[in-house]
Backbone as numpy.savetxt, mean C-alpha at the origin, in Angstrom:
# Nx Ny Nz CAx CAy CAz Cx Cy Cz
-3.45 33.80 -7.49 -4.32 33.51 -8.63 -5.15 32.26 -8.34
-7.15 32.13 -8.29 -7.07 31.02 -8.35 -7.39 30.65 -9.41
-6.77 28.71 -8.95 -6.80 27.84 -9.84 -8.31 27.18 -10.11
-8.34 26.52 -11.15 -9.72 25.75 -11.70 -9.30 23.97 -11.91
-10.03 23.06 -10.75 -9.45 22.06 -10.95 -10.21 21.49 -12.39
-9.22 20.71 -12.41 -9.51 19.54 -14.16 -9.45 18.33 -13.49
-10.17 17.51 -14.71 -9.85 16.47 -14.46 -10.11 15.74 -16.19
-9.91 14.26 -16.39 -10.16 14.01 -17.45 -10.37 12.26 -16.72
-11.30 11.56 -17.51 -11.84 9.99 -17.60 -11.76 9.17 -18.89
-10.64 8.11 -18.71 -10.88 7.37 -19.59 -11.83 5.83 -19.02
-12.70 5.35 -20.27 -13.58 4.46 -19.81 -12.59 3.22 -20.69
-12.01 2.45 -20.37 -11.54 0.89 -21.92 -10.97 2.04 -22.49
-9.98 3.22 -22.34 -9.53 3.90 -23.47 -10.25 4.57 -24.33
-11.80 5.05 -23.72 -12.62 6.06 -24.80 -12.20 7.03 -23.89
-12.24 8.61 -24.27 -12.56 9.49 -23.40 -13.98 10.04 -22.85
-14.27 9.66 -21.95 -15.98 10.10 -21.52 -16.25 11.47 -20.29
-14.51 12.06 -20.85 -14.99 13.45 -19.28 -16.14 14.36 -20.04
-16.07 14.49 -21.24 -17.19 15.51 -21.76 -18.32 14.91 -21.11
-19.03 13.29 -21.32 -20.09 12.99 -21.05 -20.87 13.04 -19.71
-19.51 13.04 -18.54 -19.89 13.06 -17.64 -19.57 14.34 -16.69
-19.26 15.55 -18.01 -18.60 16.23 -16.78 -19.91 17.18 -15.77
-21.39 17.11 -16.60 -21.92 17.99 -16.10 -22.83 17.31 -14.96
-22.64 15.68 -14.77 -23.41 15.00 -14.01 -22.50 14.66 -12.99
-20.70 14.89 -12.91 -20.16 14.93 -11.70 -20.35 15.28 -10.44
-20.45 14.50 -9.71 -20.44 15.45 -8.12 -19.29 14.86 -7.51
-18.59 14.29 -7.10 -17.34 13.84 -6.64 -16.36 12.91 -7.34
-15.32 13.23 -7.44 -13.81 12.11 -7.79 -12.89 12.33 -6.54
-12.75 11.13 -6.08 -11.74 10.41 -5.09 -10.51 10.10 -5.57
-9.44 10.17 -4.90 -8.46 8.81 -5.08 -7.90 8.91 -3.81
-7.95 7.65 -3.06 -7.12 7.59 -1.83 -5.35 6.54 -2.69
-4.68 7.78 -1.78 -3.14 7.21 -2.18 -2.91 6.10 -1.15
-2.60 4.81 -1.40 -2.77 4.31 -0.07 -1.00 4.11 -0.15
-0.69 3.36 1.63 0.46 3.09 1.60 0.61 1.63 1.59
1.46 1.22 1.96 2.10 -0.32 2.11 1.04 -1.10 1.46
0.49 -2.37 2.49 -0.45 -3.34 1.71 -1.71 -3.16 0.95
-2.06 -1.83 1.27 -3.40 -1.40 0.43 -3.39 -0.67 -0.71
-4.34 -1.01 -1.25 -4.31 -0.92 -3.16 -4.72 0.61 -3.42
-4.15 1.34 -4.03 -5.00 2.88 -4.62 -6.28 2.48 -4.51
-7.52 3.34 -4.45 -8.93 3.60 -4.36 -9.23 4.72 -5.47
-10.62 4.32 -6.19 -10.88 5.67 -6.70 -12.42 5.38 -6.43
-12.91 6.54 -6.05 -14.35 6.85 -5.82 -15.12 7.93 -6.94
-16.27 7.56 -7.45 -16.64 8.48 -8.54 -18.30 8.39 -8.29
-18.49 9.83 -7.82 -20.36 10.26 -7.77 -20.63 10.61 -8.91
-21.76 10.11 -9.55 -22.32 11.22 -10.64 -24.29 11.04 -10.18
-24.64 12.19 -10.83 -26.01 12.91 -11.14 -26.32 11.87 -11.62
-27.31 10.98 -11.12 -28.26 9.74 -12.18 -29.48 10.40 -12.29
-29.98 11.72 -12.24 -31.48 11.59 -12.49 -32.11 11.45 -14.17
-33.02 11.71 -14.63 -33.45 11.54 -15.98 -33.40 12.96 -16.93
-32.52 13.14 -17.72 -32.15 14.69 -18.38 -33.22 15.01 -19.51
-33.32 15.81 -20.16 -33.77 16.02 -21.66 -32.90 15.66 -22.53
-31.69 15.92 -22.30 -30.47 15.61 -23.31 -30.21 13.74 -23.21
-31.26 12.88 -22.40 -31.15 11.29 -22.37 -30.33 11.22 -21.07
-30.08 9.84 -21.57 -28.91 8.99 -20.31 -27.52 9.50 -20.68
-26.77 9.01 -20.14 -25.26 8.93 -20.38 -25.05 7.73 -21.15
-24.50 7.51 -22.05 -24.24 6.27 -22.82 -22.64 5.63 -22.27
-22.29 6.35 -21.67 -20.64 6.39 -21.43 -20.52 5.78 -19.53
-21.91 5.28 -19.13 -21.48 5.34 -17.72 -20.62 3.57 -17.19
-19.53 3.85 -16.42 -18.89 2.60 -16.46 -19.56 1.40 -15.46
-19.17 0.38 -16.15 -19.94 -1.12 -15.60 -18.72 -1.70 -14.43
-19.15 -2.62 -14.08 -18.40 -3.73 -13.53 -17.14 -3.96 -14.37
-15.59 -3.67 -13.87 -14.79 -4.67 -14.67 -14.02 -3.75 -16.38
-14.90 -2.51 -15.72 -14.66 -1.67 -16.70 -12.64 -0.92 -16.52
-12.01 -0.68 -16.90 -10.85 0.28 -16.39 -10.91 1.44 -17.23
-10.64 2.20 -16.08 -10.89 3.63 -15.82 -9.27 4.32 -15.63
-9.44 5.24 -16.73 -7.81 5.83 -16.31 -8.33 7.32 -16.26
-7.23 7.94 -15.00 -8.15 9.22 -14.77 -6.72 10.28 -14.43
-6.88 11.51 -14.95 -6.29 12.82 -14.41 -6.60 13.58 -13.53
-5.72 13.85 -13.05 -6.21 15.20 -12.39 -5.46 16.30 -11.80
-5.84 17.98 -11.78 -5.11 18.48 -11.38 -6.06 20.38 -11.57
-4.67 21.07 -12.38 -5.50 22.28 -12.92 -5.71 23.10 -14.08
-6.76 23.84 -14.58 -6.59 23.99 -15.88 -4.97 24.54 -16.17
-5.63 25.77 -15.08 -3.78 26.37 -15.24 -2.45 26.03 -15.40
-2.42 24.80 -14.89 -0.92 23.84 -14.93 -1.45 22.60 -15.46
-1.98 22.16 -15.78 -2.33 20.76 -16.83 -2.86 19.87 -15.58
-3.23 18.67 -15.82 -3.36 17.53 -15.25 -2.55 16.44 -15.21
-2.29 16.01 -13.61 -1.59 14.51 -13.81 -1.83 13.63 -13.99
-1.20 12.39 -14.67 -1.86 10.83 -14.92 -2.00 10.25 -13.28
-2.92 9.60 -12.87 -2.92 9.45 -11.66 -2.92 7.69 -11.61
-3.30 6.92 -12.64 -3.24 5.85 -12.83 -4.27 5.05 -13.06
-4.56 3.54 -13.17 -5.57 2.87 -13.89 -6.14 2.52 -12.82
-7.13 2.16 -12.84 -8.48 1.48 -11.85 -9.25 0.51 -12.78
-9.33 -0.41 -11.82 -10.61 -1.91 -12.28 -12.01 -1.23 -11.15
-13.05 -1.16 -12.15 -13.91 -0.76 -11.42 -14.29 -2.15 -10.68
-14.56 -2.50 -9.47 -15.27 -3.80 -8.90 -16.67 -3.34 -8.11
-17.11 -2.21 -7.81 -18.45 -2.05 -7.10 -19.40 -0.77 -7.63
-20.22 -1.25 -8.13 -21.31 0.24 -8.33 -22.52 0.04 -7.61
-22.89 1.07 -6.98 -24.33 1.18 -6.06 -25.34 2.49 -6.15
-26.26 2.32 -7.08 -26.93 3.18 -7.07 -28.01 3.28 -5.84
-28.68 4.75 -5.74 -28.97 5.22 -4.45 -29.82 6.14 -5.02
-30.72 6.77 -3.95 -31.84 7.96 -4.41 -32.99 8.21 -2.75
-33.71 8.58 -3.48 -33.65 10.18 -3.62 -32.42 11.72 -3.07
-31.78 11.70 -3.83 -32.07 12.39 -5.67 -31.01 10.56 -5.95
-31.32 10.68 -7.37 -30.35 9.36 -7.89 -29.05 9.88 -8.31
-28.51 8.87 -7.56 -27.13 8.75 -7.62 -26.43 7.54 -8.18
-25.42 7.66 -9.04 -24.74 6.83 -8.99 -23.22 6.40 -8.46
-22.69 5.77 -7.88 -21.58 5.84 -6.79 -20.93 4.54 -7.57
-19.37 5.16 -7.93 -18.88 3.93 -8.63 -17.24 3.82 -7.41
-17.00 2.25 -7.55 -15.89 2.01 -6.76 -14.77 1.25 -7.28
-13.29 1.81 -7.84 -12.76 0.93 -8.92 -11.42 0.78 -7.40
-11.19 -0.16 -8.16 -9.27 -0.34 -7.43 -8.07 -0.46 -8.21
-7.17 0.17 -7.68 -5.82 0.34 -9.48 -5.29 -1.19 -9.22
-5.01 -1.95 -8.08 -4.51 -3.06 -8.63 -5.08 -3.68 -9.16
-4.46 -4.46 -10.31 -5.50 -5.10 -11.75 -5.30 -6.69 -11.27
-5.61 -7.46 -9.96 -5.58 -8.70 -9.45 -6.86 -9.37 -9.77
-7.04 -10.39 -9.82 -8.06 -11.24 -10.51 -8.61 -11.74 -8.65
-9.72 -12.19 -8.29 -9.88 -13.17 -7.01 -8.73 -13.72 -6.34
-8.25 -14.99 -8.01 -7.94 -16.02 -7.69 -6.42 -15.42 -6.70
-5.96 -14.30 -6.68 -4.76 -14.54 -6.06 -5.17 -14.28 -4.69
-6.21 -14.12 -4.33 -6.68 -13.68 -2.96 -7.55 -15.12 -2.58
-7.59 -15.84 -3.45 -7.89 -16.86 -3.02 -7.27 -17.81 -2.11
-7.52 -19.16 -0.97 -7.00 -19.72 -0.53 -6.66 -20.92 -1.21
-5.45 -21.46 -0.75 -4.91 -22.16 -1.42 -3.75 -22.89 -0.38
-3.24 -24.04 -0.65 -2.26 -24.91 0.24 -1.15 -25.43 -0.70
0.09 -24.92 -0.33 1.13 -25.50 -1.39 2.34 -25.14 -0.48
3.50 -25.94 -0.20 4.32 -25.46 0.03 6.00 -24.60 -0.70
6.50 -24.14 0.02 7.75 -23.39 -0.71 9.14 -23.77 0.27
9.80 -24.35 -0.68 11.22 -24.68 0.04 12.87 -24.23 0.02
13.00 -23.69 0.57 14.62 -23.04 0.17 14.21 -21.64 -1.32
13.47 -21.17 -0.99 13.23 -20.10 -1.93 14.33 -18.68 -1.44
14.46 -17.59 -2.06 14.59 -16.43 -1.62 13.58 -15.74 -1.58
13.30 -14.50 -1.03 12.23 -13.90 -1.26 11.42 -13.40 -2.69
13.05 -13.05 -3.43 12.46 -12.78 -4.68 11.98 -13.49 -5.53
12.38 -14.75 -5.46 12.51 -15.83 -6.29 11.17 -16.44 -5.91
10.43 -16.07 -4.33 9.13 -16.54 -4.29 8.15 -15.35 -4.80
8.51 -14.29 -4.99 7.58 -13.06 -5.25 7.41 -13.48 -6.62
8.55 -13.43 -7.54 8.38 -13.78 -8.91 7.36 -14.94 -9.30
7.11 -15.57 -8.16 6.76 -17.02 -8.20 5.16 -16.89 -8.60
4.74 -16.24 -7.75 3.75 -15.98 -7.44 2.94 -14.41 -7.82
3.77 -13.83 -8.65 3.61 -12.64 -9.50 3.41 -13.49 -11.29
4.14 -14.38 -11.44 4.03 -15.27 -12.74 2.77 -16.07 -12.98
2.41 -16.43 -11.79 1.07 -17.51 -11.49 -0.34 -16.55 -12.12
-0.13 -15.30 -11.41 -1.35 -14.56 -11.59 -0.97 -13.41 -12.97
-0.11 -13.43 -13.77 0.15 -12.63 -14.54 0.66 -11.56 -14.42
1.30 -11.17 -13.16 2.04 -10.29 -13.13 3.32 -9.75 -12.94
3.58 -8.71 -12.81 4.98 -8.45 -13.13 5.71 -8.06 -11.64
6.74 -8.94 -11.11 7.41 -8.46 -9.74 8.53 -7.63 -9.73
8.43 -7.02 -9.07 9.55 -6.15 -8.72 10.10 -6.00 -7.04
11.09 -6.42 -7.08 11.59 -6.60 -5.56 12.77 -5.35 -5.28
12.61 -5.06 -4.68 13.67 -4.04 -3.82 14.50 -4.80 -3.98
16.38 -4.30 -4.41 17.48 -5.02 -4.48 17.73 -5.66 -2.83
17.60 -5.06 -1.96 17.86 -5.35 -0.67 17.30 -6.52 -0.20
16.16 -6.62 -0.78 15.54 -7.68 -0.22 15.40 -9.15 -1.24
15.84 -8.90 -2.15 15.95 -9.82 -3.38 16.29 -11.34 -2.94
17.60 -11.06 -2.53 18.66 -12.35 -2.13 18.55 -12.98 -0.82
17.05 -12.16 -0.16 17.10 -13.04 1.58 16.25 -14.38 1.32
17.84 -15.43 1.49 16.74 -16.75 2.04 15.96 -16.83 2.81
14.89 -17.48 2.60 14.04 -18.08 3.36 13.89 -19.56 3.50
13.55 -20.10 4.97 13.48 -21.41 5.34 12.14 -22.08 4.33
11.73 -23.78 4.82 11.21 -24.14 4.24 9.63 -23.60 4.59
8.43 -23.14 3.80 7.43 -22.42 4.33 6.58 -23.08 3.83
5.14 -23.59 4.67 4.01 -24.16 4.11 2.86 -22.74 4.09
2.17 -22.74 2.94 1.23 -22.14 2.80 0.00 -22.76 2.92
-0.93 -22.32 4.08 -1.75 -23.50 4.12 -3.11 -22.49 4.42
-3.97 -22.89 3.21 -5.26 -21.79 3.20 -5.47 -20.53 3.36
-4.47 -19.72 2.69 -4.09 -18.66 3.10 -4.06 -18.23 1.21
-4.07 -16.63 0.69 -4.38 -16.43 -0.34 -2.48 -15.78 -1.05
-2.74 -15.97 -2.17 -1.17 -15.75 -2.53 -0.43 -14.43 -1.62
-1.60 -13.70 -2.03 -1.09 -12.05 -1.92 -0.94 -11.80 -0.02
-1.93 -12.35 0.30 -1.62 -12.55 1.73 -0.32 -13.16 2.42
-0.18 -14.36 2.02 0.90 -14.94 1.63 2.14 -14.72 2.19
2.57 -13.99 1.10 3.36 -13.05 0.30 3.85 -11.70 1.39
2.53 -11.34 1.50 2.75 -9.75 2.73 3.03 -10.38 3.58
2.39 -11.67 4.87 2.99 -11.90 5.89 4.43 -12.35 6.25
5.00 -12.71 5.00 6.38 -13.51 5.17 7.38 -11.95 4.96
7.12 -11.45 3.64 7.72 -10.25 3.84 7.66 -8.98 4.97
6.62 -9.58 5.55 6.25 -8.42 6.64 7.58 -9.16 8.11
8.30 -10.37 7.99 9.07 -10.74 8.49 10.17 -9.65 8.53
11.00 -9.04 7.26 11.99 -8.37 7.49 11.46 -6.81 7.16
10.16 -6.19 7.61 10.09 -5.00 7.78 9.81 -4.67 6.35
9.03 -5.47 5.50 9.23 -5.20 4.26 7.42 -5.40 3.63
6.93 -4.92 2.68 5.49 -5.05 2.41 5.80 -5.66 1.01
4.54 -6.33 0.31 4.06 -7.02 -0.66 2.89 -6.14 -0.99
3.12 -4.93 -2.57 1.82 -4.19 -2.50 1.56 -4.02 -3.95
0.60 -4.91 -4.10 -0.15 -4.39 -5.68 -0.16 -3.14 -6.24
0.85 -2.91 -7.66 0.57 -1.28 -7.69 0.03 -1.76 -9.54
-1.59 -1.64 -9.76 -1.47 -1.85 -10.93 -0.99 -3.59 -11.21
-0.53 -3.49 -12.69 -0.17 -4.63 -12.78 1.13 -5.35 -12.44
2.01 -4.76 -11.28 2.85 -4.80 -10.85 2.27 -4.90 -9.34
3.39 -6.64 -8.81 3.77 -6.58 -8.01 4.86 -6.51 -7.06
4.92 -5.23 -6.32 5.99 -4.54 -5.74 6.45 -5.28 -4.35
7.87 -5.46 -3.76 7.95 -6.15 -2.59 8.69 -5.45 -1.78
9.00 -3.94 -1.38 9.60 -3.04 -0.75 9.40 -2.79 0.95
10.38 -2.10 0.81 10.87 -2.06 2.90 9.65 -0.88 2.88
9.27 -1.31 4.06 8.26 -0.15 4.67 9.10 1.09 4.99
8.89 2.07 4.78 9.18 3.54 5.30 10.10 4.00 4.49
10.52 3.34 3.50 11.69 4.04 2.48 11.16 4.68 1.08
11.20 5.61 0.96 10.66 6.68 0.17 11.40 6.83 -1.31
10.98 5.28 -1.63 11.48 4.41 -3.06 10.76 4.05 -4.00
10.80 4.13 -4.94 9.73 2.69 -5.54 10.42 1.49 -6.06
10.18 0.50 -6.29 10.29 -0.82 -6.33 11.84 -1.15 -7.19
11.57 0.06 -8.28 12.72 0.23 -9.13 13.74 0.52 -8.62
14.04 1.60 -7.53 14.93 1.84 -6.87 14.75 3.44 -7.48
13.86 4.00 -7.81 14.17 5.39 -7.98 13.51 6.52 -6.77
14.38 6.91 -6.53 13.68 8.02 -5.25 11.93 8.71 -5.87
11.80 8.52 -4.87 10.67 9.33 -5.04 11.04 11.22 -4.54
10.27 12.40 -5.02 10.66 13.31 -4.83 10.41 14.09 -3.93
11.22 14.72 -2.53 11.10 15.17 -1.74 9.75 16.17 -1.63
8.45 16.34 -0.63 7.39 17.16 -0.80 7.71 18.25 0.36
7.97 19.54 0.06 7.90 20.75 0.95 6.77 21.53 1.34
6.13 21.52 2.53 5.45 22.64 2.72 5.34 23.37 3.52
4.96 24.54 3.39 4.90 25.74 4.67 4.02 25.93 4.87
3.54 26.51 6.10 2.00 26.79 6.96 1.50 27.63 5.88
1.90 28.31 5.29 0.65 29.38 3.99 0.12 28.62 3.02
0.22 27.00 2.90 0.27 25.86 2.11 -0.88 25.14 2.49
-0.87 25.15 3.71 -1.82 24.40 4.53 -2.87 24.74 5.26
-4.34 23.79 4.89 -5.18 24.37 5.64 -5.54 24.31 7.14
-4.96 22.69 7.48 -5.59 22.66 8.96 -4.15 21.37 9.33
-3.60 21.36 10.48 -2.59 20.36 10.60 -2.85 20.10 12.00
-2.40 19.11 12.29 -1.96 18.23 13.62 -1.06 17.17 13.88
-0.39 17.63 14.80 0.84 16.72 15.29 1.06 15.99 16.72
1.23 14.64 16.72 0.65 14.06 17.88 1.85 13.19 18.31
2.51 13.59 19.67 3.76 12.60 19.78 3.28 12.06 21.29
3.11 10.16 20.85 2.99 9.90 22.62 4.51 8.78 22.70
4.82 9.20 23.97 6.76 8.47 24.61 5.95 7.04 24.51
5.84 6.33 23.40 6.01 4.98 23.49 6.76 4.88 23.87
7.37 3.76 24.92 8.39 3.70 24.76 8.77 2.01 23.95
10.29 2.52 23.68 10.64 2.00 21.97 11.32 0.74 22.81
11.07 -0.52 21.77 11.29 -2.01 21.80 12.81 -1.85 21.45
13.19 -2.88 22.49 14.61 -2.90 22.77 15.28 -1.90 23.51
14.65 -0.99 24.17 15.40 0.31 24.47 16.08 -0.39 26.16
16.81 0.48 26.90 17.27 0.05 28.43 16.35 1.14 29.30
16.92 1.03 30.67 16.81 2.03 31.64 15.24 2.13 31.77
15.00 3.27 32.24 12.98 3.47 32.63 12.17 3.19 31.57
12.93 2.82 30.17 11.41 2.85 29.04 11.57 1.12 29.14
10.72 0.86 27.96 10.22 -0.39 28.15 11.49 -1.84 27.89
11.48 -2.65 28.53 12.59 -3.92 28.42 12.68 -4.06 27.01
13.81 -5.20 26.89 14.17 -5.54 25.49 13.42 -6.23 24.93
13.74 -6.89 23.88 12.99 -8.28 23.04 13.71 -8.90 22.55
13.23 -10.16 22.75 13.54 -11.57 22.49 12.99 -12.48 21.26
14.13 -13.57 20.89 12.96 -14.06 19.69 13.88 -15.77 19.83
13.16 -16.29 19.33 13.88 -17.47 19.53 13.80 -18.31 18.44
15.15 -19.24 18.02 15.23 -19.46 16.87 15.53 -21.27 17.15
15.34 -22.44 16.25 15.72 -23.59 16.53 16.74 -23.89 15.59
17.88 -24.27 16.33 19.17 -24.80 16.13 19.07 -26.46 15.50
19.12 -26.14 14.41 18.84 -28.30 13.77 20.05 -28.97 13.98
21.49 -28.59 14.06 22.27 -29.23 14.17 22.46 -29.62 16.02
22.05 -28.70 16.82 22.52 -29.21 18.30 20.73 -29.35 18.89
20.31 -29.52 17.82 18.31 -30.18 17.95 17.70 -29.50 19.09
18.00 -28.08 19.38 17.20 -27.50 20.65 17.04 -25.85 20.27
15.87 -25.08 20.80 15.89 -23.87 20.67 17.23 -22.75 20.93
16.80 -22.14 20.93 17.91 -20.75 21.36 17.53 -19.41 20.74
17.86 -18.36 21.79 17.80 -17.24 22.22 18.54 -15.92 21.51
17.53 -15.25 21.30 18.84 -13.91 21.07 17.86 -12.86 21.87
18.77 -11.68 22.63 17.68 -10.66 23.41 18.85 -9.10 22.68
17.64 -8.67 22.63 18.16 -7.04 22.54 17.66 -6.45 23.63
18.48 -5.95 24.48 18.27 -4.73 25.10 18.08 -5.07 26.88
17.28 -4.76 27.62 17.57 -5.12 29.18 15.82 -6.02 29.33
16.19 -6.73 30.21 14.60 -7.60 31.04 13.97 -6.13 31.61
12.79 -6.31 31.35 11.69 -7.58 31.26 11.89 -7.70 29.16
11.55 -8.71 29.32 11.49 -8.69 27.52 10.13 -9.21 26.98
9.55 -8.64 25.61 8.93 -8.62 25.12 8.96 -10.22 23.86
8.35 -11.21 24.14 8.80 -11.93 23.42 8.20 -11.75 22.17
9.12 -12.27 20.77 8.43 -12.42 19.63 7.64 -13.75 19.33
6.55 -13.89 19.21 5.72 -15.27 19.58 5.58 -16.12 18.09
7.18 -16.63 18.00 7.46 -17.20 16.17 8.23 -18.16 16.74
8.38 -19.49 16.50 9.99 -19.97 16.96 10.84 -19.96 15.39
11.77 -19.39 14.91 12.28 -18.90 14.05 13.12 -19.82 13.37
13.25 -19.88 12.22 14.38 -21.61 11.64 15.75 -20.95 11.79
15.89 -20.19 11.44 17.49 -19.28 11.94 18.10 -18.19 12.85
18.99 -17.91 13.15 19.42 -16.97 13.65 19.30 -15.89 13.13
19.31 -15.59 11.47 19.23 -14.76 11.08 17.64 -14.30 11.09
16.85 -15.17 10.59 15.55 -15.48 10.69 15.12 -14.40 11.98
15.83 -14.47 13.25 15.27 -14.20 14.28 15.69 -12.81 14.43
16.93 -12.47 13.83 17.58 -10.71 14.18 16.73 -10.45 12.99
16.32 -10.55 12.07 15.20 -9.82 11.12 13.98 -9.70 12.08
13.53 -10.37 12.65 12.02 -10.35 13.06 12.28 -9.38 14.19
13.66 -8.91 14.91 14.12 -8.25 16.09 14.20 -6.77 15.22
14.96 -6.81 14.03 14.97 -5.33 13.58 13.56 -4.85 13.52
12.79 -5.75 12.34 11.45 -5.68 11.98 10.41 -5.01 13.37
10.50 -5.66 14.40 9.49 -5.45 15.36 10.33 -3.86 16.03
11.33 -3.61 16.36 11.95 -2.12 16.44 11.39 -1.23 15.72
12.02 -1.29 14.23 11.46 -0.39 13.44 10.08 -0.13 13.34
9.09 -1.16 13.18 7.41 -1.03 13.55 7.21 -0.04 15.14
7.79 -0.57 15.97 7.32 0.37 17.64 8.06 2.12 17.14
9.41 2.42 16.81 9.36 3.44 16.49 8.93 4.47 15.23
8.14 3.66 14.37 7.71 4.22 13.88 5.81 5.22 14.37
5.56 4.10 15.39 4.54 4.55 15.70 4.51 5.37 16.77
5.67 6.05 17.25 5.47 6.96 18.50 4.92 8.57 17.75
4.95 9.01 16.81 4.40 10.28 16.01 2.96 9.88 15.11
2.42 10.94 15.28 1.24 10.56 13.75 1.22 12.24 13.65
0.97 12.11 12.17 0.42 13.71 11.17 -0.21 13.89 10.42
-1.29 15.11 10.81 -2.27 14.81 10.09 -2.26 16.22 9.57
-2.46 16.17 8.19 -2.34 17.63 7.65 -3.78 17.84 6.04
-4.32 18.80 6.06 -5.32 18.96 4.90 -4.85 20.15 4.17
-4.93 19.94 3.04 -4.69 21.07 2.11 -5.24 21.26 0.64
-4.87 22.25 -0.30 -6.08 22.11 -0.83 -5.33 20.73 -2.71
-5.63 20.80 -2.92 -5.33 19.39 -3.90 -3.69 19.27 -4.46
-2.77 18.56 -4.63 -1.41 18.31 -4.93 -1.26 17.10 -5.85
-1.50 17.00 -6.54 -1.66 15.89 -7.28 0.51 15.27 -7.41
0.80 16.43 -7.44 1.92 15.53 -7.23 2.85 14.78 -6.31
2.16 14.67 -5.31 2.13 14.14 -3.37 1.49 12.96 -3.72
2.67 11.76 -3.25 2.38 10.38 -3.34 3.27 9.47 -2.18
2.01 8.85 -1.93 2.34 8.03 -0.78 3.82 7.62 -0.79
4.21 7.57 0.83 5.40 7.23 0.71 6.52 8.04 0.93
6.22 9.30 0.10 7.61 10.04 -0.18 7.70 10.84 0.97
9.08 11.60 1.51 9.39 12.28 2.34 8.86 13.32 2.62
8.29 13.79 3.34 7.84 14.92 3.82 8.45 16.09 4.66
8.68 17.17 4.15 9.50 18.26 4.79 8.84 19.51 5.29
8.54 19.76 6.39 7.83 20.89 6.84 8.52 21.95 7.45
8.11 23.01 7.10 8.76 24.42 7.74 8.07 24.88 8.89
């Protein structure tokens, strides 16, 4: 049977899909993963009608909440967007609008110099989720990891934030007005609720590709590539020191680390990153609105 896609637009909470549905030519949303924010892209028809302008078309700064899916099975909430870019264009006129769902102001992307001392991670996420008005949510796992003393120096919160957590394999990602602080590759959300397994079979799909090159994987022995090293400074016997996974030649981690522990995080962290990148998949199909970044993927 086919389906008829839907969609629906809220502008500030008016509904404006009637106004714009006959001047549509494209709706986007890129699902993004880890540090990058949802995207929504929206074309419409700008030329001059008999029936007037659109009274309903969105500005700068406007939020946009949008559905989508099919008449036949309803539409999903897909989530809020801050519009930040519109660019009109022609011949024929167009208007091209560009919103982003995290609802962040500049200032947290702004630079700034302050330091942080004996924090945990969560306890700095909160920190800095409170500053800008928002709400943190940390993965239980990662809640309670101390961290040494850290200067932030011209560098923007949210940036911040991702590079230190990007220490134990873990991302800092605006979802909305929530900021989330979760392990890369775990098919969670912030809350701790699974996300739901996605199945598909080749009669599902329109065009796929699967690409495996033998990186070979950090820390491994024998013919693939040497181990890695990271090195951490010892304050009580006042000199560096060493930890290595795996056989020479080694790959050093280029951090000198305040702990030991400090340093087997940055050793898991840099593992898990090399094997994750020995596969990529690329698959097109025709719209799923309920397929969201992140979640597990199961193919037949």
């Amino acid at each position: 049977m086919p389906w008829t896609p839907a969609f629906r637009l809220e502008a500030d909470g008016r509904d404006v899909t009637d106004s714009i549905r006959d001047r549509l030519l494209s709706l986007r949303i890129d699902d993004e993963a880890e540090t990058r924010s949802d995207r929504l892209s929206l074309a419409l028809d700008d030329r001059p009608r008999l029936d007037g302008a659109v009274a309903d078309l969105p500005t700068p700064d406007t939020m946009l909440s949008v559905w989508l899916g099919y008449r036949e099975t309803g539409a999903v909430d897909m989530g809020r967007y801050r519009v930040d870019e519109i660019t009109y264009s022609g011949p024929p006129a167009t208007l091209e609008v560009k919103a982003t769902a995290a609802a962040l102001g500049q200032d947290i992307r702004a630079a700034r110099s302050r330091s942080w001392h004996r924090q945990k991670l969560g306890e700095l996420a909160r920190a800095i989720a409170a500053d800008h008005g928002l709400e943190a949510r940390v993965e239980a796992t990662l809640d309670a990891i101390p961290l040494p003393h850290l200067d932030q120096t011209t560098e923007g919160d949210i940036a911040f934030l991702g590079r230190v957590a990007g220490r134990y394999d873990a991302v800092a990602r605006p979802l909305g007005s929530v900021l989330a602080v979760v392990r890369r590759g775990v098919a969670a959300t912030a809350s701790g609720r699974t996300l739901p397994t996605v199945t598909l079979t080749p009669a599902e799909v329109t065009r796929w590709s699967y690409t495996y090159a033998a990186r070979r994987e950090a820390g491994a022995a024998g013919d693939k590539r040497g181990g890695v090293r990271a090195w951490w400074w010892d304050i009580a016997a006042g000199e560096s020191r060493k930890i290595e996974q795996g056989e020479p030649p080694y790959e050093d981690i280029r951090r000198l680390h305040d702990s030991e522990a400090d340093a087997r995080a940055s050793i898991v962290a840099h593992a898990n990153s090399a094997a994750r990148s020995n596969a990529e998949l690329s698959i097109d199909l025709p719209g799923r609105s309920d397929i969201q970044a992140e979640a597990t993927l199961v193919l037949s």
